[in-house]
Coordinates of C-alpha atoms in Angstrom, one line a residue:
Chain F
X1 CA -43.0 -65.6 71.4
X2 CA -39.4 -66.2 70.6
X3 CA -38.1 -67.8 67.4
X4 CA -34.8 -69.6 67.7
X5 CA -32.8 -70.8 64.7
X6 CA -29.9 -73.2 65.4
X7 CA -27.5 -73.9 62.6
X8 CA -25.1 -76.8 63.1
X9 CA -22.4 -78.4 60.8
X10 CA -21.5 -82.0 60.5
X11 CA -22.9 -85.2 61.7
X12 CA -26.7 -85.1 62.1
X13 CA -27.9 -85.4 65.6
X14 CA -30.2 -88.2 66.5
X15 CA -33.9 -87.6 66.9
X16 CA -33.5 -87.9 70.7
X17 CA -30.7 -85.3 70.7
X18 CA -32.8 -82.9 68.7
X19 CA -35.7 -83.4 71.2
X20 CA -33.3 -82.5 74.1
X21 CA -32.0 -79.5 72.3
X22 CA -35.5 -78.2 71.6
X23 CA -36.5 -78.9 75.3
X24 CA -33.3 -77.4 76.7
X25 CA -33.4 -74.2 74.7
X26 CA -37.1 -73.6 75.3
X27 CA -36.5 -74.1 79.0
X28 CA -33.8 -71.4 79.0
X29 CA -36.1 -68.9 77.4
X30 CA -39.0 -69.7 79.8
X31 CA -36.8 -69.6 82.9
X32 CA -34.6 -66.6 82.1
X33 CA -37.0 -64.4 80.1
X34 CA -40.4 -65.6 81.2
X35 CA -41.4 -66.6 77.7
X36 CA -44.5 -68.7 77.0
X37 CA -43.3 -72.1 75.7
X38 CA -46.5 -72.5 73.7
X39 CA -45.4 -69.8 71.3
X40 CA -41.7 -70.6 71.4
X41 CA -40.3 -72.0 68.1
X42 CA -37.0 -73.7 67.8
X43 CA -35.8 -74.6 64.3
X44 CA -32.6 -76.8 63.8
X45 CA -30.9 -76.5 60.5
X46 CA -28.2 -79.0 59.5
X47 CA -25.5 -77.7 57.2
X48 CA -23.1 -80.0 55.2
X49 CA -19.5 -79.4 56.3
X50 CA -18.6 -78.4 52.7
X51 CA -21.0 -75.5 53.1
X52 CA -19.7 -74.2 56.4
X53 CA -16.6 -72.1 56.5
X54 CA -14.5 -71.0 59.4
X55 CA -11.0 -69.4 59.2
X56 CA -11.4 -69.0 55.5
X57 CA -11.9 -72.7 54.7
X58 CA -14.6 -75.3 54.9
X59 CA -15.1 -77.5 58.0
X60 CA -14.5 -80.4 55.6
X61 CA -10.9 -79.2 54.9
X62 CA -10.3 -78.1 58.4
X63 CA -11.2 -81.5 59.8
X64 CA -8.8 -83.2 57.4
X65 CA -6.0 -81.1 58.8
X66 CA -6.8 -81.5 62.5
X67 CA -7.5 -85.2 61.9
Chain P
X1 CA -36.1 -54.6 47.4
X2 CA -37.5 -56.9 50.1
X3 CA -36.2 -60.3 51.0
X4 CA -38.8 -62.7 52.4
X5 CA -37.8 -66.0 54.1
X6 CA -40.6 -68.4 54.8
X7 CA -39.8 -71.4 57.0
X8 CA -42.5 -74.2 57.1
X9 CA -42.6 -77.5 58.9
X10 CA -44.1 -80.8 57.6
X11 CA -45.5 -82.0 54.3
X12 CA -43.8 -80.3 51.4
X13 CA -46.1 -78.0 49.4
X14 CA -46.7 -78.8 45.7
X15 CA -44.9 -76.8 43.1
X16 CA -48.2 -75.1 42.4
X17 CA -48.7 -74.2 46.0
X18 CA -45.2 -72.7 46.2
X19 CA -46.0 -70.6 43.1
X20 CA -49.1 -69.2 44.7
X21 CA -47.3 -68.4 47.9
X22 CA -44.5 -66.6 46.0
X23 CA -47.2 -64.7 44.0
X24 CA -49.4 -63.9 47.0
X25 CA -46.6 -62.7 49.3
X26 CA -45.0 -60.6 46.5
X27 CA -48.4 -59.0 45.8
X28 CA -48.8 -58.1 49.5
X29 CA -45.5 -56.2 49.5
X30 CA -46.3 -54.5 46.2
X31 CA -49.8 -53.4 47.2
X32 CA -49.2 -52.4 50.8
X33 CA -45.6 -51.1 50.7
X34 CA -45.2 -50.1 47.0
X35 CA -42.3 -52.4 46.6
X36 CA -40.9 -53.3 43.1
X37 CA -41.7 -57.0 42.4
X38 CA -38.6 -57.2 40.1
X39 CA -36.4 -56.9 43.2
X40 CA -38.6 -58.8 45.6
X41 CA -37.2 -62.2 46.6
X42 CA -39.2 -64.9 48.4
X43 CA -37.4 -68.0 49.6
X44 CA -39.3 -70.9 51.0
X45 CA -37.4 -73.3 53.4
X46 CA -38.9 -76.7 54.3
X47 CA -37.9 -78.0 57.7
X48 CA -38.4 -81.7 58.8
X49 CA -40.8 -82.0 61.7
X50 CA -38.1 -83.6 63.8
X51 CA -36.2 -80.3 63.5
X52 CA -39.0 -77.9 64.4
X53 CA -39.9 -77.5 68.0
X54 CA -42.9 -75.8 69.7
X55 CA -43.8 -75.9 73.3
X56 CA -40.5 -77.6 74.1
X57 CA -41.0 -80.7 71.8
X58 CA -40.7 -81.5 68.2
X59 CA -43.7 -81.2 65.8
X60 CA -43.2 -84.9 65.2
X61 CA -43.9 -85.7 68.9
X62 CA -46.6 -83.1 69.1
X63 CA -48.5 -84.6 66.2
X64 CA -48.4 -88.1 67.7
X65 CA -50.2 -86.8 70.7
X66 CA -52.8 -84.7 68.9
X67 CA -53.0 -87.2 66.1
Chain T
X1 CA -46.5 -73.2 62.1
X2 CA -44.7 -71.0 59.6
X3 CA -42.1 -68.4 60.4
X4 CA -41.9 -65.5 58.0
X5 CA -39.0 -63.0 58.1
X6 CA -39.4 -59.9 55.9
X7 CA -36.4 -57.7 55.5
X8 CA -37.0 -54.3 53.8
X9 CA -34.7 -51.3 53.1
X10 CA -35.5 -47.7 53.2
X11 CA -38.3 -45.6 54.7
X12 CA -40.0 -47.2 57.6
X13 CA -43.6 -48.3 56.9
X14 CA -46.3 -46.9 59.1
X15 CA -47.8 -49.0 61.9
X16 CA -50.9 -49.4 59.7
X17 CA -48.8 -50.6 56.8
X18 CA -47.1 -53.1 59.0
X19 CA -50.5 -54.4 60.2
X20 CA -51.6 -54.9 56.6
X21 CA -48.4 -56.7 55.7
X22 CA -48.7 -59.0 58.7
X23 CA -52.4 -59.7 57.9
X24 CA -51.8 -60.1 54.2
X25 CA -48.9 -62.5 54.4
X26 CA -50.6 -64.6 57.1
X27 CA -53.7 -64.8 54.9
X28 CA -51.6 -66.1 52.0
X29 CA -50.2 -69.0 54.1
X30 CA -53.6 -69.9 55.6
X31 CA -55.3 -69.8 52.1
X32 CA -52.6 -71.5 50.0
X33 CA -51.0 -73.9 52.5
X34 CA -53.8 -74.4 55.1
X35 CA -51.5 -73.2 57.9
X36 CA -52.9 -72.2 61.3
X37 CA -52.8 -68.5 61.8
X38 CA -52.5 -68.9 65.6
X39 CA -49.0 -70.3 65.1
X40 CA -47.9 -68.2 62.1
X41 CA -45.3 -65.6 63.0
X42 CA -44.4 -62.7 60.7
X43 CA -41.3 -60.6 61.7
X44 CA -40.5 -57.4 59.8
X45 CA -36.9 -56.1 59.9
X46 CA -36.1 -52.6 58.7
X47 CA -32.6 -52.2 57.3
X48 CA -30.9 -48.8 56.8
X49 CA -30.2 -48.1 53.1
X50 CA -26.4 -47.9 53.9
X51 CA -26.5 -51.5 55.0
X52 CA -28.4 -52.9 52.0
X53 CA -26.4 -53.6 48.8
X54 CA -27.6 -54.5 45.4
X55 CA -25.5 -54.6 42.2
X56 CA -22.4 -54.1 44.3
X57 CA -23.3 -50.8 45.9
X58 CA -25.5 -49.6 48.7
X59 CA -29.1 -48.6 48.2
X60 CA -28.1 -45.2 49.4
X61 CA -25.6 -44.7 46.6
X62 CA -27.9 -46.3 44.0
X63 CA -30.7 -43.9 44.8
X64 CA -28.4 -40.9 44.5
X65 CA -27.7 -42.0 40.9
X66 CA -31.3 -42.9 39.9
X67 CA -32.5 -39.9 41.9
Chain U
X1 CA -19.5 -74.6 65.6
X2 CA -23.1 -73.8 66.0
X3 CA -24.8 -70.5 65.2
X4 CA -27.9 -69.6 67.2
X5 CA -30.1 -66.7 66.4
X6 CA -32.8 -65.8 68.9
X7 CA -35.4 -63.3 67.9
X8 CA -37.7 -61.9 70.7
X9 CA -40.5 -59.4 70.7
X10 CA -41.3 -56.8 73.4
X11 CA -39.5 -55.5 76.4
X12 CA -35.7 -55.6 76.1
X13 CA -34.1 -58.1 78.5
X14 CA -31.6 -56.7 80.9
X15 CA -27.9 -57.2 80.3
X16 CA -27.9 -59.9 83.0
X17 CA -30.8 -61.8 81.4
X18 CA -29.0 -61.8 78.1
X19 CA -25.9 -63.2 79.7
X20 CA -27.9 -66.0 81.2
X21 CA -29.6 -66.8 77.9
X22 CA -26.2 -66.9 76.1
X23 CA -24.8 -69.1 78.9
X24 CA -27.9 -71.4 79.1
X25 CA -28.2 -71.9 75.3
X26 CA -24.5 -72.6 74.9
X27 CA -24.6 -75.1 77.7
X28 CA -27.5 -77.0 76.0
X29 CA -25.5 -77.3 72.8
X30 CA -22.3 -78.4 74.7
X31 CA -24.1 -80.9 76.8
X32 CA -26.5 -82.4 74.3
X33 CA -24.5 -82.2 71.1
X34 CA -20.9 -82.1 72.3
X35 CA -20.3 -78.8 70.6
X36 CA -17.3 -76.7 71.4
X37 CA -18.3 -73.5 73.3
X38 CA -15.4 -71.6 71.9
X39 CA -17.0 -71.7 68.4
X40 CA -20.6 -71.4 69.5
X41 CA -22.2 -68.1 68.6
X42 CA -25.5 -66.9 70.1
X43 CA -27.0 -63.7 68.7
X44 CA -30.1 -62.1 70.3
X45 CA -32.3 -59.9 68.1
X46 CA -34.9 -57.7 69.7
X47 CA -37.9 -56.9 67.5
X48 CA -40.4 -54.1 68.2
X49 CA -43.9 -55.4 68.9
X50 CA -45.2 -53.4 65.9
X51 CA -43.0 -55.5 63.7
X52 CA -43.9 -59.0 65.1
X53 CA -47.1 -60.6 63.9
X54 CA -48.9 -63.6 65.2
X55 CA -52.4 -64.7 64.3
X56 CA -52.5 -62.1 61.6
X57 CA -52.0 -59.1 63.8
X58 CA -49.1 -57.4 65.5
X59 CA -48.1 -58.2 69.1
X60 CA -48.9 -54.5 69.9
X61 CA -52.5 -55.0 68.8
X62 CA -52.8 -58.4 70.4
X63 CA -51.6 -57.2 73.7
X64 CA -54.2 -54.3 73.7
X65 CA -56.9 -56.9 73.5
X66 CA -55.6 -59.4 76.0
X67 CA -54.8 -56.5 78.4
Chain K
X1 CA -16.7 -62.5 64.9
X2 CA -18.9 -62.1 61.8
X3 CA -21.5 -64.6 60.7
X4 CA -22.2 -64.7 57.0
X5 CA -25.2 -66.6 55.5
X6 CA -25.2 -66.9 51.7
X7 CA -28.4 -68.2 50.1
X8 CA -28.2 -69.2 46.4
X9 CA -30.7 -70.7 44.0
X10 CA -30.1 -73.2 41.3
X11 CA -27.2 -75.5 40.3
X12 CA -25.1 -76.5 43.3
X13 CA -21.6 -75.1 43.2
X14 CA -18.7 -77.6 43.2
X15 CA -16.8 -78.2 46.4
X16 CA -13.9 -76.1 44.9
X17 CA -16.3 -73.2 44.2
X18 CA -17.6 -73.3 47.7
X19 CA -14.0 -73.2 49.1
X20 CA -13.3 -70.1 47.0
X21 CA -16.5 -68.4 48.1
X22 CA -15.7 -69.1 51.8
X23 CA -12.1 -67.9 51.3
X24 CA -13.1 -64.8 49.3
X25 CA -15.8 -63.6 51.6
X26 CA -13.7 -64.2 54.7
X27 CA -10.9 -62.2 53.1
X28 CA -13.2 -59.2 52.4
X29 CA -14.2 -59.1 56.1
X30 CA -10.6 -59.4 57.3
X31 CA -9.3 -56.7 54.9
X32 CA -12.2 -54.2 55.0
X33 CA -13.4 -54.5 58.6
X34 CA -10.3 -56.0 60.4
X35 CA -12.2 -59.1 61.5
X36 CA -10.5 -62.1 62.9
X37 CA -10.8 -65.0 60.4
X38 CA -10.6 -67.6 63.2
X39 CA -14.1 -66.5 64.4
X40 CA -15.6 -65.7 61.0
X41 CA -18.3 -68.2 59.9
X42 CA -19.6 -68.4 56.3
X43 CA -22.6 -70.7 55.8
X44 CA -23.8 -71.4 52.2
X45 CA -27.4 -72.5 51.8
X46 CA -28.5 -74.0 48.4
X47 CA -32.2 -73.4 47.7
X48 CA -34.2 -75.4 45.0
X49 CA -35.3 -73.1 42.1
X50 CA -39.0 -74.0 42.9
X51 CA -38.6 -72.5 46.3
X52 CA -37.0 -69.2 45.2
X53 CA -39.3 -66.5 43.9
X54 CA -38.5 -63.2 42.1
X55 CA -40.9 -60.9 40.4
X56 CA -43.8 -63.0 41.8
X57 CA -42.8 -66.3 40.2
X58 CA -40.3 -69.1 41.0
X59 CA -36.9 -69.1 39.4
X60 CA -38.0 -72.4 37.8
X61 CA -40.8 -70.7 35.8
X62 CA -38.7 -67.6 35.1
X63 CA -36.0 -69.6 33.5
X64 CA -38.5 -71.4 31.3
X65 CA -39.5 -68.1 29.8
X66 CA -36.0 -66.6 29.4
X67 CA -34.8 -70.0 28.3
Chain L
X1 CA -29.7 -64.2 42.6
X2 CA -27.9 -64.7 45.8
X3 CA -28.9 -63.2 49.1
X4 CA -26.1 -62.5 51.6
X5 CA -26.7 -61.6 55.2
X6 CA -23.7 -60.5 57.2
X7 CA -24.1 -60.1 61.0
X8 CA -21.3 -58.3 62.8
X9 CA -20.8 -57.4 66.5
X10 CA -19.2 -54.3 67.9
X11 CA -18.2 -50.9 66.5
X12 CA -20.3 -49.9 63.6
X13 CA -18.3 -49.7 60.3
X14 CA -18.2 -46.4 58.5
X15 CA -20.4 -45.9 55.4
X16 CA -17.2 -46.3 53.2
X17 CA -16.4 -49.6 54.9
X18 CA -19.9 -50.9 54.3
X19 CA -19.6 -49.9 50.6
X20 CA -16.4 -51.9 50.3
X21 CA -17.9 -54.9 52.0
X22 CA -20.9 -54.8 49.7
X23 CA -18.7 -54.4 46.6
X24 CA -16.2 -57.1 47.7
X25 CA -18.7 -59.8 48.6
X26 CA -20.7 -59.2 45.4
X27 CA -17.5 -59.5 43.4
X28 CA -16.7 -62.8 45.0
X29 CA -20.1 -64.2 44.0
X30 CA -19.8 -62.8 40.5
X31 CA -16.3 -64.1 40.0
X32 CA -16.5 -67.5 41.7
X33 CA -20.1 -68.5 41.0
X34 CA -21.0 -66.5 37.9
X35 CA -23.9 -64.7 39.7
X36 CA -25.6 -61.6 38.3
X37 CA -24.7 -58.6 40.4
X38 CA -28.0 -56.9 39.5
X39 CA -29.9 -59.5 41.5
X40 CA -27.3 -60.0 44.3
X41 CA -28.4 -58.6 47.7
X42 CA -26.0 -58.0 50.6
X43 CA -27.5 -57.0 53.9
X44 CA -25.3 -56.0 56.8
X45 CA -26.7 -56.3 60.3
X46 CA -25.0 -54.7 63.3
X47 CA -25.5 -56.4 66.6
X48 CA -24.8 -54.8 70.0
X49 CA -22.0 -56.6 71.9
X50 CA -24.3 -57.3 74.8
X51 CA -26.4 -59.4 72.3
X52 CA -23.7 -61.5 70.8
X53 CA -22.4 -64.5 72.7
X54 CA -19.3 -66.6 72.2
X55 CA -17.9 -69.2 74.5
X56 CA -21.0 -68.8 76.7
X57 CA -20.6 -65.1 77.5
X58 CA -21.3 -61.9 75.7
X59 CA -18.7 -60.1 73.6
X60 CA -19.0 -57.2 76.1
X61 CA -17.9 -59.4 79.0
X62 CA -15.3 -61.2 76.9
X63 CA -13.6 -57.9 75.8
X64 CA -13.4 -56.8 79.4
X65 CA -11.3 -59.8 80.2
X66 CA -9.1 -59.7 77.2
X67 CA -8.7 -56.0 77.6

């Protein structure tokens, strides 16, 4: 009964992309660890780029620089 | 000084429901583990049904089927 | 289908205490939010007191002082 | 730059299984969301069955009943 | 490659405040633990005061009392 | 009343290093966001390098290659 929490920054995925991520990640846990999909949760959290830091600055600032 | 994080999918609870969840969960930790309520945090996170997967599909899709 | 993560510092609860915490917290979500217990997960994480800070110092140090 | 946290209960996977989970989940995020693998983190947390509840009881108790 | 998740309740910080938090927390991990900033993530999550409990009540209610 | 969760891979920091991380991160939140240290929690979680993936492989494997 795994619980998977995926945090991502930036543009929100489409509903179809989210479905494929949920399906794909669940399949990995079923195939590789023998987990039961019926009790496998996958929760996607979307984080604004102002709130996600890497290298000591927000993704918002970082993307300005790398254009 | 426990920290409790509750993630739920779907319809947002009312403010009154959230108060009762916070009170109820805090009481459990005070009663069963002897924790100090003054340093017990309870954080409720509401997740859109498109972003919560179970059984390899989103709760949105699952509810359409079991409608 | 809620997911509850409880982080606690200090002495490990007994197995019986953990059972009562799991039961008590699940009951709160069933009673107050109408959640299905069959898809309610409760995960307890025990954190060493050296690794838990409050007020800018570890619980280990804090307890020495308030002894 | 996604961050994935996978919590699982019960028997610890082998090192090889963990490698395949890390690889598989990263591939899903690269393929479906176009994420950069170099900044994709996957963290696996193993939780003792006494500490994981479902249906209001621990996985330890639940497994005793279902044999 | 640390991952830092900061949850805060109440008024949303400004973009500038978030930048300084990201910078400051990253600096602590670089200075004290020798971590590489290029693989240090800091994610800030803002939680509504209705959803954050302390002492068995929401921050919303608590602030009414302490006005 | 912030809650900070720091996950790190690899060698366990010393108790003194953990104290300095707790103090440093708390100071950042007090200085930059005006938070009350008395209700600021910092929890450090140490993750085995087999369980932390980046770039689709575990930190254990990655370190073998980069020597």
